[in-house]
PDB file of C-alpha atoms in Angstrom:
ATOM      1  CA  UNK A   1      -0.086   0.163   0.028  1.00 37.00           C
ATOM      2  CA  UNK A   2       0.874   3.559  -0.540  1.00 36.00           C
ATOM      3  CA  UNK A   3       0.411   6.674   1.679  1.00 40.00           C
ATOM      4  CA  UNK A   4      -0.023   9.742  -0.611  1.00 35.00           C
ATOM      5  CA  UNK A   5       0.085  13.227   0.268  1.00 36.00           C
ATOM      6  CA  UNK A   6       0.280  16.748  -1.024  1.00 33.00           C
ATOM      7  CA  UNK A   7       2.685  19.124   0.097  1.00 35.00           C
ATOM      8  CA  UNK A   8       1.899  22.691  -0.489  1.00 31.00           C
ATOM      9  CA  UNK A   9       4.400  25.259  -0.376  1.00 32.00           C
ATOM     10  CA  UNK A  10       3.054  28.179   1.991  1.00 30.00           C
ATOM     11  CA  UNK A  11       6.070  30.808   1.284  1.00 30.00           C
ATOM     12  CA  UNK A  12       5.453  33.878  -0.755  1.00 31.00           C
ATOM     13  CA  UNK A  13       5.963  32.120  -4.173  1.00 30.00           C
ATOM     14  CA  UNK A  14       3.003  30.120  -5.480  1.00 33.00           C
ATOM     15  CA  UNK A  15       3.430  26.259  -5.377  1.00 34.00           C
ATOM     16  CA  UNK A  16       3.826  24.880  -9.030  1.00 35.00           C
ATOM     17  CA  UNK A  17       0.744  23.271 -10.203  1.00 36.00           C
ATOM     18  CA  UNK A  18      -0.605  21.605  -6.961  1.00 43.00           C
ATOM     19  CA  UNK A  19       2.383  21.322  -5.127  1.00 50.00           C
ATOM     20  CA  UNK A  20       4.984  18.426  -4.447  1.00 64.00           C
ATOM     21  CA  UNK A  21       3.562  14.814  -4.924  1.00 90.00           C
ATOM     22  CA  UNK A  22       4.973  12.999  -1.858  1.00 89.00           C
ATOM     23  CA  UNK A  23       4.176   9.692  -0.619  1.00 93.00           C
ATOM     24  CA  UNK A  24       5.652   6.524   1.273  1.00 95.00           C
ATOM     25  CA  UNK A  25       5.246   3.044   0.109  1.00 95.00           C
ATOM     26  CA  UNK A  26       7.038  -0.423   0.850  1.00 94.00           C
ATOM     27  CA  UNK A  27      10.339  -0.201  -0.560  1.00 94.00           C
ATOM     28  CA  UNK A  28      11.397  -2.159  -3.674  1.00 94.00           C
ATOM     29  CA  UNK A  29      14.536  -4.094  -4.729  1.00 93.00           C
ATOM     30  CA  UNK A  30      14.925  -1.440  -7.370  1.00 95.00           C
ATOM     31  CA  UNK A  31      15.197   1.175  -4.531  1.00 97.00           C
ATOM     32  CA  UNK A  32      18.460  -0.591  -3.148  1.00 97.00           C
ATOM     33  CA  UNK A  33      20.704   2.020  -5.041  1.00 97.00           C
ATOM     34  CA  UNK A  34      18.674   5.040  -3.789  1.00 97.00           C
ATOM     35  CA  UNK A  35      18.443   4.035  -0.433  1.00 97.00           C
ATOM     36  CA  UNK A  36      22.151   3.284  -0.387  1.00 96.00           C
ATOM     37  CA  UNK A  37      23.160   6.605  -1.668  1.00 96.00           C
ATOM     38  CA  UNK A  38      20.937   8.461   1.029  1.00 96.00           C
ATOM     39  CA  UNK A  39      22.744   6.106   3.881  1.00 93.00           C
ATOM     40  CA  UNK A  40      26.158   7.189   2.711  1.00 92.00           C
ATOM     41  CA  UNK A  41      24.981  11.030   2.655  1.00 92.00           C
ATOM     42  CA  UNK A  42      23.325  10.591   5.867  1.00 90.00           C
ATOM     43  CA  UNK A  43      26.289   8.708   7.640  1.00 88.00           C
ATOM     44  CA  UNK A  44      28.925  11.324   6.230  1.00 89.00           C
ATOM     45  CA  UNK A  45      26.767  14.139   7.496  1.00 87.00           C
ATOM     46  CA  UNK A  46      25.992  12.522  10.937  1.00 82.00           C
ATOM     47  CA  UNK A  47      29.264  10.727  11.802  1.00 79.00           C
ATOM     48  CA  UNK A  48      31.459  13.570  10.564  1.00 78.00           C
ATOM     49  CA  UNK A  49      32.772  14.546  13.996  1.00 76.00           C
ATOM     50  CA  UNK A  50      32.649  10.651  15.241  1.00 73.00           C
ATOM     51  CA  UNK A  51      34.471   8.863  12.497  1.00 73.00           C
ATOM     52  CA  UNK A  52      37.594   9.468  10.297  1.00 72.00           C
ATOM     53  CA  UNK A  53      36.902  11.389   7.126  1.00 77.00           C
ATOM     54  CA  UNK A  54      39.099   8.438   5.316  1.00 78.00           C
ATOM     55  CA  UNK A  55      36.502   5.714   6.548  1.00 79.00           C
ATOM     56  CA  UNK A  56      33.605   7.794   5.593  1.00 83.00           C
ATOM     57  CA  UNK A  57      35.193   8.544   2.069  1.00 84.00           C
ATOM     58  CA  UNK A  58      35.450   4.753   1.718  1.00 83.00           C
ATOM     59  CA  UNK A  59      31.857   4.022   2.446  1.00 87.00           C
ATOM     60  CA  UNK A  60      31.062   2.146  -0.960  1.00 88.00           C
ATOM     61  CA  UNK A  61      27.239   2.979  -1.957  1.00 91.00           C
ATOM     62  CA  UNK A  62      27.712   0.271  -4.619  1.00 92.00           C
ATOM     63  CA  UNK A  63      28.324  -2.492  -1.835  1.00 92.00           C
ATOM     64  CA  UNK A  64      25.887  -1.311   0.442  1.00 93.00           C
ATOM     65  CA  UNK A  65      22.985  -1.505  -2.222  1.00 95.00           C
ATOM     66  CA  UNK A  66      23.623  -4.939  -2.721  1.00 94.00           C
ATOM     67  CA  UNK A  67      23.151  -5.750   0.881  1.00 93.00           C
ATOM     68  CA  UNK A  68      19.573  -3.660   0.476  1.00 94.00           C
ATOM     69  CA  UNK A  69      18.502  -5.114  -2.350  1.00 94.00           C
ATOM     70  CA  UNK A  70      18.902  -8.843  -0.319  1.00 91.00           C
ATOM     71  CA  UNK A  71      17.261  -7.447   2.378  1.00 89.00           C
ATOM     72  CA  UNK A  72      14.500  -6.157   0.260  1.00 91.00           C
ATOM     73  CA  UNK A  73      13.626  -9.874  -1.211  1.00 90.00           C
ATOM     74  CA  UNK A  74      14.903 -12.083   1.214  1.00 84.00           C
ATOM     75  CA  UNK A  75      13.195 -11.095   4.885  1.00 77.00           C
ATOM     76  CA  UNK A  76      13.289 -13.463   7.677  1.00 79.00           C
ATOM     77  CA  UNK A  77      10.199 -12.267   8.827  1.00 86.00           C
ATOM     78  CA  UNK A  78       7.029 -10.904   7.317  1.00 88.00           C
ATOM     79  CA  UNK A  79       7.008  -8.133   9.628  1.00 92.00           C
ATOM     80  CA  UNK A  80      10.449  -6.790   8.602  1.00 94.00           C
ATOM     81  CA  UNK A  81       9.481  -4.008   5.913  1.00 94.00           C
ATOM     82  CA  UNK A  82      11.307  -1.312   4.372  1.00 96.00           C
ATOM     83  CA  UNK A  83       9.451   1.978   3.772  1.00 97.00           C
ATOM     84  CA  UNK A  84      10.548   4.451   1.345  1.00 97.00           C
ATOM     85  CA  UNK A  85       9.603   8.431   1.285  1.00 96.00           C
ATOM     86  CA  UNK A  86       9.097   9.681  -2.118  1.00 95.00           C
ATOM     87  CA  UNK A  87       8.762  12.907  -4.127  1.00 92.00           C
ATOM     88  CA  UNK A  88       7.338  12.163  -7.172  1.00 91.00           C
ATOM     89  CA  UNK A  89       9.380   8.953  -8.017  1.00 91.00           C
ATOM     90  CA  UNK A  90      12.507   9.947  -6.145  1.00 94.00           C
ATOM     91  CA  UNK A  91      13.495   8.434  -2.830  1.00 96.00           C
ATOM     92  CA  UNK A  92      14.432  11.055  -0.376  1.00 96.00           C
ATOM     93  CA  UNK A  93      14.229   8.841   2.738  1.00 96.00           C
ATOM     94  CA  UNK A  94      13.539   5.444   4.185  1.00 97.00           C
ATOM     95  CA  UNK A  95      13.074   3.583   7.402  1.00 96.00           C
ATOM     96  CA  UNK A  96      12.722  -0.118   8.497  1.00 96.00           C
ATOM     97  CA  UNK A  97       9.804  -1.557  10.841  1.00 97.00           C
ATOM     98  CA  UNK A  98       9.983  -4.893  12.182  1.00 96.00           C
ATOM     99  CA  UNK A  99       9.653  -6.817  15.846  1.00 97.00           C
ATOM    100  CA  UNK A 100      12.058  -5.353  18.189  1.00 97.00           C
ATOM    101  CA  UNK A 101      15.142  -7.387  18.596  1.00 95.00           C
ATOM    102  CA  UNK A 102      15.807  -6.032  22.235  1.00 96.00           C
ATOM    103  CA  UNK A 103      16.334  -8.765  24.858  1.00 95.00           C
ATOM    104  CA  UNK A 104      13.902  -7.352  27.087  1.00 95.00           C
ATOM    105  CA  UNK A 105      11.015  -6.623  24.637  1.00 95.00           C
ATOM    106  CA  UNK A 106       8.623  -9.253  23.802  1.00 96.00           C
ATOM    107  CA  UNK A 107       8.848  -9.473  19.809  1.00 94.00           C
ATOM    108  CA  UNK A 108       4.786 -10.308  19.371  1.00 95.00           C
ATOM    109  CA  UNK A 109       3.878  -7.027  21.234  1.00 97.00           C
ATOM    110  CA  UNK A 110       6.737  -4.723  20.658  1.00 97.00           C
ATOM    111  CA  UNK A 111       7.825  -3.297  17.014  1.00 97.00           C
ATOM    112  CA  UNK A 112      10.786  -1.149  16.304  1.00 97.00           C
ATOM    113  CA  UNK A 113      11.475   1.680  13.869  1.00 96.00           C
ATOM    114  CA  UNK A 114      14.802   1.375  12.869  1.00 89.00           C
ATOM    115  CA  UNK A 115      17.092   3.296  10.531  1.00 87.00           C
ATOM    116  CA  UNK A 116      15.080   6.299   9.838  1.00 91.00           C
ATOM    117  CA  UNK A 117      16.993   8.573   7.377  1.00 92.00           C
ATOM    118  CA  UNK A 118      16.193  11.335   5.174  1.00 93.00           C
ATOM    119  CA  UNK A 119      18.388  12.643   2.524  1.00 93.00           C
ATOM    120  CA  UNK A 120      20.517  15.296   4.288  1.00 90.00           C
ATOM    121  CA  UNK A 121      19.556  17.630   1.277  1.00 91.00           C
ATOM    122  CA  UNK A 122      16.045  17.338   1.843  1.00 90.00           C
ATOM    123  CA  UNK A 123      15.514  17.526   5.730  1.00 86.00           C
ATOM    124  CA  UNK A 124      12.895  19.823   6.999  1.00 84.00           C
ATOM    125  CA  UNK A 125      10.715  19.232   3.915  1.00 84.00           C
ATOM    126  CA  UNK A 126       8.077  16.520   5.922  1.00 85.00           C
ATOM    127  CA  UNK A 127       9.673  13.512   4.777  1.00 92.00           C
ATOM    128  CA  UNK A 128      10.828  12.003   8.056  1.00 90.00           C
ATOM    129  CA  UNK A 129       6.911  12.888   9.650  1.00 91.00           C
ATOM    130  CA  UNK A 130       5.563  11.101   6.580  1.00 94.00           C
ATOM    131  CA  UNK A 131       7.749   8.024   6.883  1.00 95.00           C
ATOM    132  CA  UNK A 132       7.100   8.033  11.053  1.00 93.00           C
ATOM    133  CA  UNK A 133       3.388   8.233  10.535  1.00 94.00           C
ATOM    134  CA  UNK A 134       3.666   5.286   7.673  1.00 96.00           C
ATOM    135  CA  UNK A 135       6.054   3.586   9.940  1.00 96.00           C
ATOM    136  CA  UNK A 136       3.523   3.495  13.053  1.00 96.00           C
ATOM    137  CA  UNK A 137       0.593   2.521  10.931  1.00 96.00           C
ATOM    138  CA  UNK A 138       2.615  -0.452   9.541  1.00 96.00           C
ATOM    139  CA  UNK A 139       3.659  -1.733  13.039  1.00 97.00           C
ATOM    140  CA  UNK A 140      -0.223  -0.949  14.200  1.00 96.00           C
ATOM    141  CA  UNK A 141      -1.245  -3.103  10.679  1.00 95.00           C
ATOM    142  CA  UNK A 142       1.240  -5.639  12.154  1.00 95.00           C
ATOM    143  CA  UNK A 143      -0.627  -5.794  15.457  1.00 96.00           C
ATOM    144  CA  UNK A 144       2.205  -4.561  17.320  1.00 97.00           C
ATOM    145  CA  UNK A 145       1.199  -2.632  20.647  1.00 97.00           C
ATOM    146  CA  UNK A 146       4.309  -0.699  21.735  1.00 97.00           C
ATOM    147  CA  UNK A 147       6.819   0.778  19.524  1.00 97.00           C
ATOM    148  CA  UNK A 148      10.436   1.394  20.149  1.00 97.00           C
ATOM    149  CA  UNK A 149      12.915   3.432  18.387  1.00 96.00           C
ATOM    150  CA  UNK A 150      16.705   4.354  19.208  1.00 94.00           C
ATOM    151  CA  UNK A 151      17.916   7.648  19.138  1.00 92.00           C
ATOM    152  CA  UNK A 152      21.771   8.839  19.247  1.00 89.00           C
ATOM    153  CA  UNK A 153      21.870  10.619  22.584  1.00 88.00           C
ATOM    154  CA  UNK A 154      23.183  13.739  20.978  1.00 86.00           C
ATOM    155  CA  UNK A 155      20.441  13.684  17.871  1.00 86.00           C
ATOM    156  CA  UNK A 156      18.767  16.824  19.924  1.00 88.00           C
ATOM    157  CA  UNK A 157      16.362  17.732  16.820  1.00 86.00           C
ATOM    158  CA  UNK A 158      15.280  14.114  16.367  1.00 86.00           C
ATOM    159  CA  UNK A 159      14.458  13.442  19.644  1.00 91.00           C
ATOM    160  CA  UNK A 160      12.634  16.585  20.417  1.00 91.00           C
ATOM    161  CA  UNK A 161      10.442  15.757  17.033  1.00 88.00           C
ATOM    162  CA  UNK A 162       9.638  12.255  18.555  1.00 91.00           C
ATOM    163  CA  UNK A 163       8.686  13.567  22.140  1.00 93.00           C
ATOM    164  CA  UNK A 164       6.731  16.076  20.366  1.00 91.00           C
ATOM    165  CA  UNK A 165       4.737  13.361  18.802  1.00 89.00           C
ATOM    166  CA  UNK A 166       4.478  11.390  22.026  1.00 91.00           C
ATOM    167  CA  UNK A 167       7.587   9.339  22.412  1.00 95.00           C
ATOM    168  CA  UNK A 168       9.137   9.076  25.735  1.00 96.00           C
ATOM    169  CA  UNK A 169      12.528   7.454  27.078  1.00 95.00           C
ATOM    170  CA  UNK A 170      12.179   4.422  28.788  1.00 94.00           C
ATOM    171  CA  UNK A 171      15.488   4.323  30.698  1.00 93.00           C
ATOM    172  CA  UNK A 172      17.092   2.070  28.207  1.00 95.00           C
ATOM    173  CA  UNK A 173      20.424   2.949  26.664  1.00 94.00           C
ATOM    174  CA  UNK A 174      23.007   1.134  24.717  1.00 92.00           C
ATOM    175  CA  UNK A 175      26.420   2.096  23.060  1.00 90.00           C
ATOM    176  CA  UNK A 176      26.827   1.186  19.135  1.00 80.00           C
ATOM    177  CA  UNK A 177      30.426   0.349  17.779  1.00 80.00           C
ATOM    178  CA  UNK A 178      30.593   1.954  14.093  1.00 73.00           C
ATOM    179  CA  UNK A 179      32.528   0.283  11.140  1.00 67.00           C
ATOM    180  CA  UNK A 180      34.499  -2.380  13.080  1.00 60.00           C
ATOM    181  CA  UNK A 181      34.622  -0.341  16.200  1.00 61.00           C
ATOM    182  CA  UNK A 182      36.385   2.586  14.725  1.00 64.00           C
ATOM    183  CA  UNK A 183      34.050   4.590  16.868  1.00 73.00           C
ATOM    184  CA  UNK A 184      31.117   4.618  19.577  1.00 80.00           C
ATOM    185  CA  UNK A 185      27.717   6.219  19.630  1.00 84.00           C
ATOM    186  CA  UNK A 186      25.634   6.538  22.704  1.00 90.00           C
ATOM    187  CA  UNK A 187      21.932   5.942  22.225  1.00 92.00           C
ATOM    188  CA  UNK A 188      18.777   6.185  24.236  1.00 95.00           C
ATOM    189  CA  UNK A 189      15.697   3.986  23.479  1.00 97.00           C
ATOM    190  CA  UNK A 190      12.327   6.089  22.974  1.00 96.00           C
ATOM    191  CA  UNK A 191       8.887   4.321  23.174  1.00 97.00           C
ATOM    192  CA  UNK A 192       5.272   4.599  22.483  1.00 96.00           C
ATOM    193  CA  UNK A 193       1.971   2.700  22.942  1.00 96.00           C
ATOM    194  CA  UNK A 194       0.513   2.362  19.288  1.00 95.00           C
ATOM    195  CA  UNK A 195      -2.410  -0.141  20.487  1.00 84.00           C
ATOM    196  CA  UNK A 196      -5.888   0.957  21.250  1.00 65.00           C
TER     197      UNK A 196
END
């Protein structure tokens, strides 16, 4: 299924013929190259102060696209889904939903939104909000009752956005090792009730 909306520009200049056609849909294997390009761009923007520049420069979108293509065609659980945010036919962001793998979470009741990523050049255009809403709708459709999301502890804007939408920290935290342990990122977990 596809979530489709019309985005209108309310600035002084008139919106072109009804605004930009934006939507969210389930990802296809053909989306893998675009997803990989966005992931590489986002990593370079997000981790520029954390990871050595040469490591970020070595990120290979082609190799990453192969991994995405495989995951888009060979899911181990029907509830694992990749959603893509579109502007017309161009992928502007993506997210992943599925059962929460955390050891303290019931994978029947608790779902997770992971890899909520928007092309850094298109932040602030509503793609993140649309992806988040579609992800929650998808988790509800898959009969999850609670949704979790991990957020980098320094991602103040994302955390503020989530908290304004009803998410709250649940006290869990973790440290992720990035690219073979070359850097570590601290994260906090937020959750929200989505059933009922």
